[in-house]
Short mmCIF file of N, CA and C in Angstrom, two decimals:
data_model
loop_
_atom_site.label_atom_id
_atom_site.label_comp_id
_atom_site.label_asym_id
_atom_site.label_seq_id
_atom_site.Cartn_x
_atom_site.Cartn_y
_atom_site.Cartn_z
N MET A 1042 0.76 -0.91 -0.03
CA MET A 1042 0.11 -0.07 -0.19
C MET A 1042 0.76 1.27 0.09
N GLN A 1043 2.09 1.27 0.92
CA GLN A 1043 2.50 2.27 1.09
C GLN A 1043 3.31 3.00 -0.25
N ASN A 1044 3.77 1.66 -1.25
CA ASN A 1044 4.04 2.02 -2.82
C ASN A 1044 3.21 2.34 -3.71
N GLN A 1045 2.08 2.14 -3.68
CA GLN A 1045 0.87 2.65 -4.26
C GLN A 1045 0.84 4.22 -3.90
N MET A 1046 0.73 4.32 -2.38
CA MET A 1046 0.50 5.95 -2.08
C MET A 1046 1.73 6.58 -2.60
N PHE A 1047 3.29 6.23 -2.71
CA PHE A 1047 3.84 6.86 -2.92
C PHE A 1047 3.88 7.08 -4.47
N ASP A 1048 3.55 6.17 -5.14
CA ASP A 1048 3.50 6.35 -6.52
C ASP A 1048 2.39 7.19 -7.05
N ALA A 1049 1.18 7.53 -6.66
CA ALA A 1049 0.36 8.20 -6.59
C ALA A 1049 0.78 9.34 -6.05
N TYR A 1050 1.44 9.84 -5.23
CA TYR A 1050 1.87 11.11 -4.87
C TYR A 1050 2.85 11.38 -5.83
N ASN A 1051 3.85 10.95 -6.31
CA ASN A 1051 4.91 11.08 -7.29
C ASN A 1051 4.32 11.40 -8.50
N GLU A 1052 3.14 10.94 -8.72
CA GLU A 1052 2.50 11.09 -10.18
C GLU A 1052 1.69 12.84 -10.04
N MET A 1053 1.17 12.53 -8.84
CA MET A 1053 0.46 14.31 -8.65
C MET A 1053 1.68 15.22 -8.73
N ALA A 1054 2.73 14.93 -8.20
CA ALA A 1054 3.70 16.06 -8.23
C ALA A 1054 4.35 16.56 -9.55
N GLN A 1055 4.36 15.14 -10.23
CA GLN A 1055 4.95 15.50 -11.80
C GLN A 1055 3.92 16.34 -12.56
N SER A 1056 2.28 15.80 -12.27
CA SER A 1056 1.75 16.42 -12.94
C SER A 1056 1.56 17.93 -12.66
N SER A 1057 1.46 18.19 -11.28
CA SER A 1057 1.64 19.49 -10.86
C SER A 1057 2.62 20.35 -11.36
N PHE A 1058 3.87 19.73 -11.51
CA PHE A 1058 4.87 20.63 -12.05
C PHE A 1058 4.57 20.83 -13.47
N GLU A 1059 4.15 19.81 -14.20
CA GLU A 1059 4.07 19.95 -15.71
C GLU A 1059 2.86 21.11 -15.82
N ALA A 1060 1.76 21.19 -15.25
CA ALA A 1060 0.97 21.96 -15.20
C ALA A 1060 1.50 23.79 -15.04
N MET A 1061 2.40 23.74 -14.06
CA MET A 1061 3.10 25.07 -13.51
C MET A 1061 4.09 25.40 -14.66
N ARG A 1062 4.74 24.44 -15.32
CA ARG A 1062 5.59 24.73 -16.46
C ARG A 1062 4.41 25.37 -17.74
N LYS A 1063 3.50 24.74 -18.01
CA LYS A 1063 2.57 25.04 -19.16
C LYS A 1063 2.27 26.47 -18.72
N LEU A 1064 1.66 26.70 -17.41
CA LEU A 1064 0.97 27.89 -16.99
C LEU A 1064 2.19 29.01 -17.27
N GLY A 1065 3.63 28.88 -16.87
CA GLY A 1065 4.57 29.71 -17.13
C GLY A 1065 4.67 30.05 -18.57
N GLU A 1066 4.91 29.12 -19.50
CA GLU A 1066 4.80 28.85 -20.86
C GLU A 1066 3.74 30.18 -21.56
N ILE A 1067 2.71 29.64 -20.85
CA ILE A 1067 1.43 30.59 -21.37
C ILE A 1067 1.55 32.38 -20.90
N ASN A 1068 1.91 32.28 -19.94
CA ASN A 1068 2.21 33.57 -19.21
C ASN A 1068 3.30 34.39 -19.83
N MET A 1069 4.49 33.53 -20.16
CA MET A 1069 5.69 34.04 -20.81
C MET A 1069 5.23 34.52 -22.51
N ARG A 1070 4.47 33.57 -23.21
CA ARG A 1070 4.23 34.09 -24.38
C ARG A 1070 3.04 35.32 -24.50
N THR A 1071 2.20 35.08 -23.67
CA THR A 1071 1.34 36.14 -23.62
C THR A 1071 2.19 37.56 -23.06
N THR A 1072 2.81 37.62 -22.62
CA THR A 1072 3.64 38.74 -21.86
C THR A 1072 4.37 39.33 -23.06
N GLU A 1073 4.98 38.15 -23.94
CA GLU A 1073 5.99 38.88 -25.06
C GLU A 1073 5.05 39.33 -25.85
N ARG A 1074 3.77 38.97 -26.22
CA ARG A 1074 3.21 39.28 -27.48
C ARG A 1074 2.37 40.80 -27.10
N LEU A 1075 2.11 40.91 -25.69
CA LEU A 1075 1.54 42.36 -25.47
C LEU A 1075 2.94 43.30 -25.38
N LEU A 1076 4.01 42.84 -25.13
CA LEU A 1076 5.26 44.04 -25.35
C LEU A 1076 5.28 44.25 -26.72
N GLN A 1077 5.58 43.31 -27.50
CA GLN A 1077 5.39 43.50 -28.60
C GLN A 1077 4.28 44.47 -29.57
N GLN A 1078 3.16 44.23 -29.09
CA GLN A 1078 1.98 45.12 -29.26
C GLN A 1078 2.09 46.50 -28.59
N GLN A 1079 2.73 46.60 -27.55
CA GLN A 1079 3.03 47.69 -26.95
C GLN A 1079 4.03 48.42 -27.66
N LEU A 1080 5.01 48.12 -28.29
CA LEU A 1080 6.30 48.38 -28.77
C LEU A 1080 5.57 48.72 -30.36
N ASP A 1081 4.81 48.42 -30.87
CA ASP A 1081 4.17 48.60 -32.01
C ASP A 1081 3.41 50.03 -31.95
N LEU A 1082 2.57 49.81 -31.15
CA LEU A 1082 1.53 50.98 -30.67
C LEU A 1082 2.45 52.21 -30.76
N THR A 1083 3.54 52.07 -29.59
CA THR A 1083 4.35 53.12 -29.42
C THR A 1083 5.01 53.90 -30.64
N ASN A 1084 5.56 52.63 -31.35
CA ASN A 1084 6.19 53.12 -32.59
C ASN A 1084 4.80 54.03 -33.84
N THR A 1085 3.85 53.71 -33.77
CA THR A 1085 2.70 54.08 -34.60
C THR A 1085 2.67 55.30 -33.78
N MET A 1086 2.39 55.59 -32.78
CA MET A 1086 2.55 57.02 -32.09
C MET A 1086 3.33 58.00 -32.52
N LEU A 1087 4.55 57.59 -32.48
CA LEU A 1087 5.81 58.33 -32.90
C LEU A 1087 5.94 58.72 -34.29
N GLU A 1088 5.51 57.79 -35.03
CA GLU A 1088 5.42 58.17 -36.33
C GLU A 1088 4.05 58.97 -36.70
N THR A 1089 3.32 58.91 -35.94
CA THR A 1089 1.95 59.84 -35.98
C THR A 1089 2.10 61.06 -35.57
N SER A 1090 3.24 61.29 -34.59
CA SER A 1090 3.62 62.84 -33.86
C SER A 1090 4.40 63.29 -35.25
N ALA A 1091 5.23 62.57 -35.96
CA ALA A 1091 6.20 62.96 -36.98
C ALA A 1091 5.33 63.33 -37.87
N LYS A 1092 4.34 62.71 -38.42
CA LYS A 1092 3.17 63.13 -39.38
C LYS A 1092 2.95 64.50 -39.14
N GLY A 1093 2.49 64.64 -37.71
CA GLY A 1093 1.61 65.85 -37.54
C GLY A 1093 2.46 66.96 -37.31
N MET A 1094 3.72 66.90 -37.17
CA MET A 1094 4.72 67.87 -36.83
C MET A 1094 4.89 68.27 -38.57
N GLU A 1095 5.20 67.28 -39.35
CA GLU A 1095 5.62 67.48 -40.75
C GLU A 1095 4.17 68.24 -41.42
N ASP A 1096 3.10 67.95 -41.02
CA ASP A 1096 1.69 69.05 -41.30
C ASP A 1096 1.76 70.12 -40.97
N VAL A 1097 2.26 70.24 -39.70
CA VAL A 1097 2.34 72.00 -39.22
C VAL A 1097 3.39 72.60 -40.16
N THR A 1098 4.38 71.65 -40.60
CA THR A 1098 5.56 72.78 -41.38
C THR A 1098 4.96 72.74 -42.89
N LYS A 1099 3.96 71.99 -43.45
CA LYS A 1099 3.75 71.88 -45.22
C LYS A 1099 2.51 72.60 -45.25
N ALA A 1100 1.56 72.42 -44.23
CA ALA A 1100 -0.03 73.26 -44.42
C ALA A 1100 -0.06 74.45 -45.07
N LYS A 1101 -0.57 74.90 -45.87
CA LYS A 1101 -0.68 75.61 -46.80
C LYS A 1101 -1.44 76.84 -45.86
N GLY A 1102 -2.24 76.58 -44.98
CA GLY A 1102 -3.13 77.28 -44.25
C GLY A 1102 -3.87 76.59 -42.95
N TYR A 1103 -4.69 77.27 -42.02
CA TYR A 1103 -4.92 76.57 -41.02
C TYR A 1103 -6.18 75.74 -41.24
N GLN A 1104 -7.13 75.85 -42.31
CA GLN A 1104 -8.21 74.82 -42.60
C GLN A 1104 -7.49 73.34 -43.10
N GLU A 1105 -6.40 73.71 -44.03
CA GLU A 1105 -5.33 72.35 -44.38
C GLU A 1105 -4.92 71.66 -43.22
N LEU A 1106 -4.63 72.47 -42.18
CA LEU A 1106 -3.46 72.22 -41.19
C LEU A 1106 -4.77 71.10 -40.15
N VAL A 1107 -6.11 71.59 -40.10
CA VAL A 1107 -6.94 71.13 -39.35
C VAL A 1107 -7.78 70.03 -39.88
N SER A 1108 -7.70 69.75 -41.12
CA SER A 1108 -8.07 68.81 -41.89
C SER A 1108 -6.91 67.72 -41.60
N ASN A 1109 -5.90 67.80 -42.19
CA ASN A 1109 -4.78 66.71 -41.83
C ASN A 1109 -4.60 66.38 -40.63
N GLN A 1110 -4.82 67.10 -39.54
CA GLN A 1110 -4.61 66.67 -38.28
C GLN A 1110 -5.77 65.98 -37.99
N ALA A 1111 -7.07 66.37 -38.41
CA ALA A 1111 -8.22 65.23 -38.17
C ALA A 1111 -8.14 64.08 -38.90
N LYS A 1112 -7.36 64.08 -39.96
CA LYS A 1112 -7.00 62.66 -40.72
C LYS A 1112 -6.23 61.75 -39.85
N LEU A 1113 -5.38 62.52 -39.66
CA LEU A 1113 -3.95 61.71 -38.87
C LEU A 1113 -4.74 61.20 -37.20
N THR A 1114 -5.51 62.24 -36.68
CA THR A 1114 -6.15 61.32 -35.57
C THR A 1114 -6.89 60.38 -35.90
N GLN A 1115 -7.67 60.51 -36.79
CA GLN A 1115 -8.78 59.08 -37.12
C GLN A 1115 -7.97 58.23 -37.64
N GLU A 1116 -6.92 58.13 -38.42
CA GLU A 1116 -5.80 56.86 -38.43
C GLU A 1116 -5.50 56.50 -37.27
N TYR A 1117 -4.82 57.19 -36.54
CA TYR A 1117 -4.40 56.92 -35.15
C TYR A 1117 -5.30 56.11 -34.20
N GLY A 1118 -6.43 56.48 -34.23
CA GLY A 1118 -7.59 56.19 -33.78
C GLY A 1118 -7.69 54.64 -33.90
N LYS A 1119 -7.79 54.47 -35.17
CA LYS A 1119 -8.17 53.09 -35.67
C LYS A 1119 -6.96 52.36 -35.42
N GLU A 1120 -5.85 52.57 -35.36
CA GLU A 1120 -4.49 51.85 -35.23
C GLU A 1120 -4.70 51.09 -33.72
N TRP A 1121 -5.25 52.25 -32.65
CA TRP A 1121 -5.15 52.04 -31.34
C TRP A 1121 -6.68 51.10 -30.88
N LEU A 1122 -7.28 51.33 -31.85
CA LEU A 1122 -8.76 50.48 -31.33
C LEU A 1122 -8.35 49.02 -31.79
N ASN A 1123 -7.52 49.14 -33.05
CA ASN A 1123 -7.13 47.45 -33.77
C ASN A 1123 -6.22 46.88 -32.61
N ASN A 1124 -5.33 47.71 -31.90
CA ASN A 1124 -4.38 47.24 -31.02
C ASN A 1124 -5.06 46.60 -29.70
N TYR A 1125 -6.20 47.24 -29.44
CA TYR A 1125 -6.83 47.38 -28.09
C TYR A 1125 -7.82 45.96 -28.41
N ARG A 1126 -8.23 45.74 -29.86
CA ARG A 1126 -8.78 44.50 -29.68
C ARG A 1126 -8.23 43.15 -29.92
N SER A 1127 -6.78 43.53 -30.54
CA SER A 1127 -5.99 42.43 -30.53
C SER A 1127 -5.49 42.19 -29.04
N ALA A 1128 -5.29 42.86 -28.38
CA ALA A 1128 -4.97 42.31 -26.83
C ALA A 1128 -6.03 41.84 -26.23
N ILE A 1129 -7.15 42.11 -26.52
CA ILE A 1129 -8.40 41.75 -25.83
C ILE A 1129 -8.32 39.91 -26.59
N GLU A 1130 -8.20 39.83 -27.71
CA GLU A 1130 -7.96 38.51 -28.24
C GLU A 1130 -7.16 37.83 -27.44
N LEU A 1131 -5.76 38.35 -27.53
CA LEU A 1131 -4.66 37.59 -26.86
C LEU A 1131 -5.19 37.37 -25.22
N LEU A 1132 -5.68 38.08 -24.63
CA LEU A 1132 -5.67 37.59 -23.21
C LEU A 1132 -6.72 36.75 -23.07
N THR A 1133 -7.75 36.87 -24.23
CA THR A 1133 -8.81 35.80 -23.94
C THR A 1133 -8.44 34.75 -24.49
N GLU A 1134 -7.21 34.31 -25.35
CA GLU A 1134 -6.78 33.19 -25.37
C GLU A 1134 -5.88 32.43 -24.66
N ALA A 1135 -5.25 33.47 -23.82
CA ALA A 1135 -4.53 32.99 -22.81
C ALA A 1135 -5.21 32.46 -21.54
N ARG A 1136 -6.14 33.00 -21.36
CA ARG A 1136 -7.40 32.51 -20.21
C ARG A 1136 -7.97 31.60 -20.54
N ASP A 1137 -8.14 30.95 -22.01
CA ASP A 1137 -8.62 30.12 -22.21
C ASP A 1137 -7.57 28.56 -22.09
N SER A 1138 -6.32 29.30 -22.85
CA SER A 1138 -5.22 28.06 -22.28
C SER A 1138 -5.11 27.62 -20.74
N ALA A 1139 -4.98 28.43 -20.18
CA ALA A 1139 -4.80 28.36 -18.72
C ALA A 1139 -6.01 27.61 -17.91
N ALA A 1140 -7.13 27.85 -18.19
CA ALA A 1140 -8.26 27.20 -18.05
C ALA A 1140 -8.21 25.81 -18.40
N GLU A 1141 -7.70 25.56 -19.69
CA GLU A 1141 -7.68 23.96 -19.94
C GLU A 1141 -6.54 23.47 -19.51
N VAL A 1142 -5.69 24.05 -19.09
CA VAL A 1142 -4.30 23.36 -18.14
C VAL A 1142 -5.09 23.18 -16.90
N MET A 1143 -5.80 24.06 -16.42
CA MET A 1143 -6.51 23.78 -14.84
C MET A 1143 -7.43 22.98 -14.74
N ASP A 1144 -8.49 22.59 -16.01
CA ASP A 1144 -9.56 21.59 -15.91
C ASP A 1144 -8.82 20.51 -16.09
N LYS A 1145 -7.53 20.07 -16.80
CA LYS A 1145 -7.10 18.79 -16.77
C LYS A 1145 -6.26 18.42 -15.64
N GLN A 1146 -5.74 19.56 -14.88
CA GLN A 1146 -5.40 19.07 -13.63
C GLN A 1146 -6.45 18.87 -12.23
N MET A 1147 -7.61 19.40 -12.80
CA MET A 1147 -8.76 19.27 -11.96
C MET A 1147 -9.12 17.99 -12.23
N GLN A 1148 -9.26 17.36 -13.42
CA GLN A 1148 -9.72 15.76 -13.70
C GLN A 1148 -8.89 14.57 -13.04
N LEU A 1149 -7.23 15.14 -13.16
CA LEU A 1149 -6.32 14.42 -12.69
C LEU A 1149 -6.20 14.34 -11.15
N ALA A 1150 -6.44 15.36 -10.78
CA ALA A 1150 -6.88 15.30 -9.14
C ALA A 1150 -7.91 14.55 -8.67
N ASN A 1151 -8.75 14.45 -9.53
CA ASN A 1151 -10.16 13.91 -9.05
C ASN A 1151 -9.71 12.31 -9.35
N LYS A 1152 -9.11 11.89 -10.32
CA LYS A 1152 -8.91 10.39 -10.60
C LYS A 1152 -7.88 9.85 -9.88
N ASN A 1153 -6.86 10.82 -9.26
CA ASN A 1153 -5.84 10.51 -8.22
C ASN A 1153 -6.46 10.09 -6.92
N MET A 1154 -7.64 11.15 -6.64
CA MET A 1154 -8.27 10.81 -4.95
C MET A 1154 -9.00 9.79 -5.37
N GLN A 1155 -9.74 9.50 -6.38
CA GLN A 1155 -10.56 8.18 -6.52
C GLN A 1155 -9.74 6.90 -6.10
N ALA A 1156 -8.64 6.78 -6.74
CA ALA A 1156 -7.60 6.02 -6.87
C ALA A 1156 -7.05 5.97 -5.42
N ALA A 1157 -6.72 6.94 -4.64
CA ALA A 1157 -6.17 6.59 -3.48
C ALA A 1157 -7.43 6.17 -2.21
N GLY A 1158 -8.64 6.53 -2.81
CA GLY A 1158 -9.73 5.96 -1.71
C GLY A 1158 -10.02 4.57 -1.90
N GLU A 1159 -10.00 4.09 -3.26
CA GLU A 1159 -9.96 2.82 -3.48
C GLU A 1159 -8.80 2.06 -2.75
N THR A 1160 -7.42 2.53 -2.85
CA THR A 1160 -6.25 2.05 -2.39
C THR A 1160 -6.66 1.56 -0.85
N VAL A 1161 -7.08 2.90 -0.01
CA VAL A 1161 -7.55 2.80 1.27
C VAL A 1161 -8.53 1.95 1.62
N LYS A 1162 -9.26 1.84 0.85
CA LYS A 1162 -10.55 0.93 1.08
C LYS A 1162 -10.00 -0.51 0.99
N LYS A 1163 -9.03 -1.02 -0.09
CA LYS A 1163 -8.68 -2.23 0.10
C LYS A 1163 -7.67 -2.69 1.02
N ALA A 1164 -6.80 -1.70 1.61
CA ALA A 1164 -6.12 -1.74 2.72
C ALA A 1164 -6.84 -2.25 3.92
N ALA A 1165 -7.89 -1.26 4.06
CA ALA A 1165 -9.10 -1.53 5.26
C ALA A 1165 -9.46 -2.96 5.29
N ALA A 1166 -10.11 -3.32 4.13
CA ALA A 1166 -10.33 -4.39 3.85
C ALA A 1166 -9.48 -6.02 4.15
N LYS A 1167 -8.39 -5.55 3.78
CA LYS A 1167 -7.35 -6.66 4.04
C LYS A 1167 -7.25 -6.65 5.69
N ALA A 1168 -7.07 -5.49 6.24
CA ALA A 1168 -6.64 -5.60 7.66
C ALA A 1168 -7.76 -6.25 8.65
N THR A 1169 -9.28 -5.85 7.85
CA THR A 1169 -10.00 -6.38 8.72
C THR A 1169 -10.21 -8.12 8.57
N ALA A 1170 -9.70 -8.71 7.16
CA ALA A 1170 -10.15 -9.80 7.09
C ALA A 1170 -9.06 -10.97 7.78
#
């Protein structure tokens, strides 16, 4: 019985370690992708600022400047919104992946607990026989 309990404990420890490794990978991949999105958005902001300054120097009048600035603002807003949507999709994907790992862990823990219960029942039956 002790060997069976030790084997069950070892299996649970291994599966827990594997689950933590998978969760770490999900976290690292998500962080890398979010950081890349942030860098891309920062680059877009800098490009937009440069275009805005260029518009200030090249505009032939107030109306042209305001019109160009409005277009630039609209383009930047669309880019920001796309980035926001992409980040939401990324976080949803990470949540789903983490939930999948945790669901598998719960199923395995349930199986191990049932097996441990059966082992204890058999040992108790053997001891009383």
